[in-house]
Amino acid sequence: MTTLKPVYLQKVKQQNMADILQKIWEHESISRVELVELTGLTSGTITNLTQELLQTGLIRESETSSGSVGRKRVMLKLRTDRYTIIGLDIGRTSFEVVLADLAGRMIKSVEGNTVGIRDPEQVLDLVAPHLESLKTDAADKKSPVIGLGVSIPGPMDKKTGKLLSPPNFPGWEGYPIQSALERRFGLNVFIEDDARTSALAERWYGLGRKAQDLLFVTMGMGIGGGVVAKGELVVGSNGLYGQVGHITLLPGGEICACGNEGCWETVGSIPGILRRWSEGNTIDGFFQAVREGDPAAVQCMQETLYYLECALTTLFNTYDPEVIVLGGKLYPYLTMHLSEIRSRVKARMYAFVRDRLHIESATFGASQNAVGAVALVFGALLNEPLQTLAGPKT
Amino acid sequence: MTTLKPVYLQKVKQQNMADILQKIWEHESISRVELVELTGLTSGTITNLTQELLQTGLIRESETSSGSVGRKRVMLKLRTDRYTIIGLDIGRTSFEVVLADLAGRMIKSVEGNTVGIRDPEQVLDLVAPHLESLKTDAADKKSPVIGLGVSIPGPMDKKTGKLLSPPNFPGWEGYPIQSALERRFGLNVFIEDDARTSALAERWYGLGRKAQDLLFVTMGMGIGGGVVAKGELVVGSNGLYGQVGHITLLPGGEICACGNEGCWETVGSIPGILRRWSEGNTIDGFFQAVREGDPAAVQCMQETLYYLECALTTLFNTYDPEVIVLGGKLYPYLTMHLSEIRSRVKARMYAFVRDRLHIESATFGASQNAVGAVALVFGALLNEPLQTLAGPKT
DNA sequence: TATAATAATTTTAATAAATAAAGCAAATGG
DNA sequence: CCATTTGCTTTATTTATTAAAATTATTATA
């Protein structure tokens, strides 16, 4: 007995299966005939592959049908309750762990505080019992956890699995987070920075569900960006693609922690705004003052919006997305200005694309990062279904 | 006899063949054993696929060998003389048609002037005899032309094959250039704007031959960008990806033709420099004045370099390339400042990536666009060898 | 100079997953 | 109730791969 392992055919099969799964997700509900048309595969192949997906429990048949004469189409849907995903958002001063179904809907969520804790191991010690409890919950419901998605405040070196130097996130630099988590929890671990997970939350569960090119801009203690092009996350040659907070907005301006001068982040982030207004105050205080009509605050607010307008125009011209999504801790304060931002940016774009760009608010509010962490795993599942279900390689 | 057309397997084969071809090109010269290691395919498969590539004439065996004991490795090389590519650079006031071998080396080149001609058909009438003559040359040498690559000064709508509205290029808007050229010359036609073809020239024949992520910045009458990520050209959702001339460098600055204000292009392009220095003059005049130490010109020159420095830093932070290549009609005047530009930009980057970024001069000077047009076809060949060789579909 | 050792490549049989086409199942309408 | 239509499944065929054995080319050594 020879044991052949023809990977090439399995790759084709996986690819076709992934294609089918993604089309099912994109259309919510779709019949086999439509899959034949959309994928270009033959009906026999569709039968085989959907059968296998049915067996894994990733999809189910839904009674629906259509047409006037002839046999009715059996609609196929993604089965969102058979497996679960755990999302972990590690922030600078807090964390959130969520158990979610495949549609990104939260089943359970736990938040915690990490103020003052600088040692990554200690943070994980805090997170561990909650995470284990979610794992148990999932096991009780017979909906196995297929992976752990993690959102962190700064980029990670893909080669070493170690964290790079995110500003305002001391203690974590060089920490081998991927292997640590895999060892601790025995799960398939996927990690990305918060801007990117946020972008993925939109790509799979939010505004970008059908959009192939989107940019997520997160404004908070820093300003970050996540770019999805042709449906795929873009990370760049050093993992620094989309550092949108570090575009030079004010030549000759303040020196930024990144080394550049006049970065948007130096004026547009929460610390940036406070530095421009009155050091030592809080962002709540600032927006309170704006509401009360304090002239200096109002002036500073107008500048902030103007910087945002300039930055978004620049980013449209560099990334050409279908959607720009705005989020982050600062954004809730700006939501009321969305339509103004929208019209001001569009006024500065090429006329013929003005109505093709959408500028929107993030879909998942304070849980954007956690949902994004879940989306990170979901994306892996939809790109490599069988492999992802198989779990961590030994 | 049934005539089955199993496309999926052919796709796998094409993909593997393309993979082999690209590795041969990347390594200049490579043996089958090394291909086995690099591709993960088995030796039998490599034998089959390389045999087919030998038959098409795309590669050849080169006597070389290595090792001390055992059968010697037969090195494989891309055969650059069996097929040719025609590149056409359509500029605002001139054109260049070149016949090149597969390595992008020019066999023959013709330039012409189109000043004052606004009708695209008339321009093509001027180009046609030269192009036909190159085709005849190629046929005489029994090295068939596999395709016509075209470089144009502005983006094209991929869906309609019509030109969008490139500034300073009147008469061409809405012209269905792709179909017109295919009809006229019966060749496989590939079209991209000049910044993108320039980027491709570097990707396949120049500095990016091994780099997977590069940015080409072309400075001339406008400022444009071409981005290659993971070896592939990125075009964006509207074909406007990489409009790097339209990043906002000076908030509150001059209104640009694109609708934005303070665009780098408004101050950094040839017209931008002249507007800032003294309207009505020429760029030669400007640099003459700089050399003569004219204070206003020197001041303007310093600003220009500073804007460039700011823009490149911004672009590094947005695209995270391995290489930034500088070119365009303006750039020759700036070449002497390259090392200064380099060090000033690097001083503004994250320290840990400072020695990973390379900033270089364009490789092909005045013929960058034409070589890029050739590279556009070469890239198609290396991505889909058999299909590209098969020529235009009926 | 033959022969053993070694390494590169080719050949051969087996295999997986697709295609093409025929067959089966389910629904409607005269 | 049967013909028609449409959707899905089954079956035989095809293809490019894998694994493993065979062949070829080269060097080292007796």
Tab-separated table of N, CA, C and O in Angstrom, chain A residues 25-90:
chain	number	residue	atom	x	y	z
A	25	TRP	N	-21.577	32.836	1.848
A	25	TRP	CA	-21.594	33.907	2.849
A	25	TRP	C	-21.990	35.236	2.220
A	25	TRP	O	-22.794	35.987	2.761
A	26	GLU	N	-21.442	35.484	1.054
A	26	GLU	CA	-21.699	36.763	0.375
A	26	GLU	C	-23.173	36.898	0.020
A	26	GLU	O	-23.741	37.983	0.104
A	27	HIS	N	-23.785	35.768	-0.387
A	27	HIS	CA	-25.178	35.834	-0.824
A	27	HIS	C	-26.160	35.462	0.275
A	27	HIS	O	-27.356	35.396	0.017
A	28	GLU	N	-25.630	35.163	1.472
A	28	GLU	CA	-26.469	34.745	2.604
A	28	GLU	C	-27.134	33.401	2.367
A	28	GLU	O	-27.160	32.545	3.231
A	29	SER	N	-27.694	33.239	1.171
A	29	SER	CA	-28.468	32.046	0.863
A	29	SER	C	-28.393	31.870	-0.648
A	29	SER	O	-28.658	32.795	-1.407
A	30	ILE	N	-28.000	30.671	-1.068
A	30	ILE	CA	-27.760	30.491	-2.503
A	30	ILE	C	-27.997	29.028	-2.870
A	30	ILE	O	-27.802	28.140	-2.046
A	31	SER	N	-28.444	28.778	-4.085
A	31	SER	CA	-28.723	27.402	-4.500
A	31	SER	C	-27.535	26.812	-5.244
A	31	SER	O	-26.624	27.530	-5.641
A	32	ARG	N	-27.564	25.535	-5.455
A	32	ARG	CA	-26.460	24.876	-6.158
A	32	ARG	C	-26.351	25.356	-7.603
A	32	ARG	O	-25.255	25.567	-8.112
A	33	VAL	N	-27.498	25.537	-8.251
A	33	VAL	CA	-27.467	26.018	-9.649
A	33	VAL	C	-26.753	27.355	-9.748
A	33	VAL	O	-25.954	27.581	-10.661
A	34	GLU	N	-27.053	28.249	-8.799
A	34	GLU	CA	-26.402	29.560	-8.835
A	34	GLU	C	-24.906	29.426	-8.599
A	34	GLU	O	-24.109	30.141	-9.206
A	35	LEU	N	-24.536	28.480	-7.732
A	35	LEU	CA	-23.112	28.252	-7.488
A	35	LEU	C	-22.425	27.772	-8.763
A	35	LEU	O	-21.295	28.157	-9.051
A	36	VAL	N	-23.129	26.941	-9.527
A	36	VAL	CA	-22.573	26.484	-10.801
A	36	VAL	C	-22.279	27.685	-11.689
A	36	VAL	O	-21.182	27.820	-12.240
A	37	GLU	N	-23.241	28.595	-11.776
A	37	GLU	CA	-23.045	29.781	-12.613
A	37	GLU	C	-21.906	30.660	-12.103
A	37	GLU	O	-21.060	31.103	-12.869
A	38	LEU	N	-21.905	30.897	-10.794
A	38	LEU	CA	-20.927	31.832	-10.234
A	38	LEU	C	-19.510	31.285	-10.220
A	38	LEU	O	-18.549	32.026	-10.428
A	39	THR	N	-19.357	29.986	-9.949
A	39	THR	CA	-18.002	29.455	-9.817
A	39	THR	C	-17.447	28.938	-11.134
A	39	THR	O	-16.245	28.846	-11.296
A	40	GLY	N	-18.344	28.573	-12.070
A	40	GLY	CA	-17.861	27.995	-13.314
A	40	GLY	C	-17.566	26.512	-13.175
A	40	GLY	O	-17.134	25.860	-14.124
A	41	LEU	N	-17.781	25.965	-11.989
A	41	LEU	CA	-17.596	24.519	-11.802
A	41	LEU	C	-18.832	23.795	-12.335
A	41	LEU	O	-19.875	24.399	-12.546
A	42	THR	N	-18.696	22.500	-12.528
A	42	THR	CA	-19.858	21.748	-13.030
A	42	THR	C	-20.761	21.357	-11.866
A	42	THR	O	-20.349	21.368	-10.701
A	43	SER	N	-21.994	20.978	-12.219
A	43	SER	CA	-22.968	20.666	-11.173
A	43	SER	C	-22.521	19.477	-10.326
A	43	SER	O	-22.734	19.454	-9.119
A	44	GLY	N	-21.862	18.525	-10.965
A	44	GLY	CA	-21.372	17.372	-10.214
A	44	GLY	C	-20.378	17.779	-9.143
A	44	GLY	O	-20.446	17.314	-7.997
A	45	THR	N	-19.456	18.635	-9.519
A	45	THR	CA	-18.465	19.106	-8.552
A	45	THR	C	-19.134	19.864	-7.408
A	45	THR	O	-18.778	19.675	-6.239
A	46	ILE	N	-20.102	20.698	-7.764
A	46	ILE	CA	-20.807	21.456	-6.724
A	46	ILE	C	-21.497	20.485	-5.765
A	46	ILE	O	-21.433	20.652	-4.539
A	47	THR	N	-22.118	19.467	-6.302
A	47	THR	CA	-22.751	18.466	-5.452
A	47	THR	C	-21.736	17.861	-4.476
A	47	THR	O	-21.968	17.813	-3.268
A	48	ASN	N	-20.612	17.440	-5.009
A	48	ASN	CA	-19.595	16.826	-4.150
A	48	ASN	C	-19.109	17.764	-3.057
A	48	ASN	O	-19.059	17.395	-1.889
A	49	LEU	N	-18.744	18.969	-3.468
A	49	LEU	CA	-18.145	19.882	-2.496
A	49	LEU	C	-19.161	20.361	-1.462
A	49	LEU	O	-18.837	20.467	-0.277
A	50	THR	N	-20.392	20.622	-1.902
A	50	THR	CA	-21.389	21.066	-0.922
A	50	THR	C	-21.709	19.926	0.040
A	50	THR	O	-21.944	20.158	1.220
A	51	GLN	N	-21.687	18.704	-0.474
A	51	GLN	CA	-21.919	17.552	0.391
A	51	GLN	C	-20.883	17.504	1.513
A	51	GLN	O	-21.211	17.335	2.677
A	52	GLU	N	-19.642	17.731	1.121
A	52	GLU	CA	-18.584	17.690	2.119
A	52	GLU	C	-18.738	18.832	3.123
A	52	GLU	O	-18.531	18.649	4.330
A	53	LEU	N	-19.152	19.994	2.622
A	53	LEU	CA	-19.372	21.123	3.534
A	53	LEU	C	-20.534	20.844	4.476
A	53	LEU	O	-20.509	21.228	5.649
A	54	LEU	N	-21.552	20.166	3.959
A	54	LEU	CA	-22.689	19.790	4.812
A	54	LEU	C	-22.225	18.848	5.915
A	54	LEU	O	-22.618	18.982	7.073
A	55	GLN	N	-21.352	17.904	5.529
A	55	GLN	CA	-20.852	16.938	6.510
A	55	GLN	C	-20.030	17.597	7.616
A	55	GLN	O	-20.129	17.221	8.782
A	56	THR	N	-19.219	18.580	7.236
A	56	THR	CA	-18.417	19.259	8.261
A	56	THR	C	-19.301	20.104	9.173
A	56	THR	O	-18.863	20.533	10.232
A	57	GLY	N	-20.509	20.378	8.726
A	57	GLY	CA	-21.396	21.206	9.536
A	57	GLY	C	-21.222	22.692	9.276
A	57	GLY	O	-21.761	23.526	9.985
A	58	LEU	N	-20.458	23.034	8.251
A	58	LEU	CA	-20.243	24.451	7.966
A	58	LEU	C	-21.419	25.085	7.245
A	58	LEU	O	-21.619	26.298	7.314
A	59	ILE	N	-22.184	24.280	6.517
A	59	ILE	CA	-23.370	24.840	5.860
A	59	ILE	C	-24.576	23.941	6.137
A	59	ILE	O	-24.433	22.820	6.616
A	60	ARG	N	-25.757	24.486	5.828
A	60	ARG	CA	-26.953	23.658	5.951
A	60	ARG	C	-27.899	23.995	4.799
A	60	ARG	O	-27.806	25.058	4.182
A	61	GLU	N	-28.821	23.071	4.547
A	61	GLU	CA	-29.818	23.326	3.516
A	61	GLU	C	-30.985	24.043	4.164
A	61	GLU	O	-31.409	23.692	5.259
A	62	SER	N	-31.492	25.071	3.491
A	62	SER	CA	-32.659	25.758	4.045
A	62	SER	C	-33.795	25.611	3.049
A	62	SER	O	-33.617	25.838	1.845
A	63	GLU	N	-34.948	25.209	3.561
A	63	GLU	CA	-36.067	24.744	2.742
A	63	GLU	C	-36.452	25.609	1.532
A	63	GLU	O	-37.045	25.122	0.586
A	64	THR	N	-36.123	26.856	1.614
A	64	THR	CA	-36.557	27.821	0.587
A	64	THR	C	-36.424	27.330	-0.857
A	64	THR	O	-35.715	26.388	-1.129
A	65	SER	N	-37.101	27.991	-1.742
A	65	SER	CA	-37.018	27.623	-3.147
A	65	SER	C	-37.423	28.801	-4.032
A	65	SER	O	-37.573	29.918	-3.574
A	66	SER	N	-37.619	28.542	-5.315
A	66	SER	CA	-37.990	29.635	-6.227
A	66	SER	C	-38.416	29.052	-7.570
A	66	SER	O	-38.438	27.845	-7.747
A	67	GLY	N	-38.753	29.899	-8.539
A	67	GLY	CA	-39.121	29.425	-9.867
A	67	GLY	C	-40.584	29.008	-9.944
A	67	GLY	O	-41.236	28.796	-8.918
A	68	SER	N	-41.059	28.863	-11.163
A	68	SER	CA	-42.483	28.577	-11.320
A	68	SER	C	-42.743	27.128	-11.724
A	68	SER	O	-43.698	26.514	-11.295
A	69	VAL	N	-41.850	26.591	-12.549
A	69	VAL	CA	-42.047	25.228	-13.001
A	69	VAL	C	-40.768	24.425	-12.777
A	69	VAL	O	-39.672	24.975	-12.782
A	70	GLY	N	-40.879	23.161	-12.546
A	70	GLY	CA	-39.707	22.327	-12.333
A	70	GLY	C	-39.330	22.190	-10.871
A	70	GLY	O	-39.913	22.840	-9.991
A	71	ARG	N	-38.372	21.354	-10.629
A	71	ARG	CA	-37.912	21.089	-9.259
A	71	ARG	C	-37.399	22.371	-8.605
A	71	ARG	O	-36.766	23.197	-9.262
A	72	LYS	N	-37.671	22.521	-7.336
A	72	LYS	CA	-37.272	23.763	-6.668
A	72	LYS	C	-35.831	23.721	-6.206
A	72	LYS	O	-35.287	22.657	-5.915
A	73	ARG	N	-35.238	24.913	-6.147
A	73	ARG	CA	-33.853	25.022	-5.713
A	73	ARG	C	-33.757	24.895	-4.198
A	73	ARG	O	-34.532	25.517	-3.481
A	74	VAL	N	-32.833	24.092	-3.746
A	74	VAL	CA	-32.587	23.996	-2.304
A	74	VAL	C	-31.559	25.055	-1.948
A	74	VAL	O	-30.468	25.091	-2.519
A	75	MET	N	-31.912	25.954	-1.058
A	75	MET	CA	-30.995	27.022	-0.711
A	75	MET	C	-29.979	26.552	0.327
A	75	MET	O	-30.306	25.778	1.230
A	76	LEU	N	-28.751	27.029	0.173
A	76	LEU	CA	-27.678	26.681	1.103
A	76	LEU	C	-27.308	27.909	1.918
A	76	LEU	O	-27.232	29.019	1.385
A	77	LYS	N	-27.087	27.690	3.203
A	77	LYS	CA	-26.702	28.795	4.086
A	77	LYS	C	-25.511	28.397	4.931
A	77	LYS	O	-25.312	27.221	5.221
A	78	LEU	N	-24.749	29.386	5.352
A	78	LEU	CA	-23.683	29.100	6.290
A	78	LEU	C	-24.317	28.739	7.624
A	78	LEU	O	-25.245	29.408	8.083
A	79	ARG	N	-23.825	27.675	8.234
A	79	ARG	CA	-24.350	27.285	9.528
A	79	ARG	C	-23.513	27.968	10.596
A	79	ARG	O	-22.335	27.664	10.761
A	80	THR	N	-24.103	28.884	11.299
A	80	THR	CA	-23.306	29.740	12.194
A	80	THR	C	-23.237	29.229	13.626
A	80	THR	O	-22.519	29.775	14.449
A	81	ASP	N	-23.998	28.152	13.931
A	81	ASP	CA	-24.083	27.728	15.325
A	81	ASP	C	-23.297	26.467	15.657
A	81	ASP	O	-23.229	26.054	16.792
A	82	ARG	N	-22.691	25.864	14.660
A	82	ARG	CA	-22.042	24.591	14.884
A	82	ARG	C	-20.633	24.750	15.456
A	82	ARG	O	-20.112	23.900	16.139
A	83	TYR	N	-20.015	25.858	15.092
A	83	TYR	CA	-18.674	26.144	15.601
A	83	TYR	C	-18.669	27.538	16.221
A	83	TYR	O	-19.545	28.354	15.942
A	84	THR	N	-17.685	27.782	17.046
A	84	THR	CA	-17.562	29.120	17.645
A	84	THR	C	-16.134	29.629	17.489
A	84	THR	O	-15.225	28.885	17.124
A	85	ILE	N	-15.994	30.916	17.759
A	85	ILE	CA	-14.686	31.561	17.665
A	85	ILE	C	-14.501	32.395	18.935
A	85	ILE	O	-15.459	33.004	19.418
A	86	ILE	N	-13.295	32.386	19.460
A	86	ILE	CA	-13.021	33.275	20.597
A	86	ILE	C	-12.200	34.459	20.112
A	86	ILE	O	-11.230	34.302	19.376
A	87	GLY	N	-12.648	35.645	20.487
A	87	GLY	CA	-11.929	36.865	20.125
A	87	GLY	C	-11.370	37.503	21.386
A	87	GLY	O	-12.035	37.553	22.416
A	88	LEU	N	-10.117	37.935	21.289
A	88	LEU	CA	-9.488	38.576	22.445
A	88	LEU	C	-8.949	39.933	22.022
A	88	LEU	O	-8.134	40.020	21.111
A	89	ASP	N	-9.435	40.963	22.671
A	89	ASP	CA	-8.926	42.310	22.390
A	89	ASP	C	-8.040	42.720	23.551
A	89	ASP	O	-8.518	42.909	24.668
A	90	ILE	N	-6.751	42.808	23.279
A	90	ILE	CA	-5.834	43.293	24.309
A	90	ILE	C	-5.568	44.761	24.051
A	90	ILE	O	-4.967	45.127	23.043
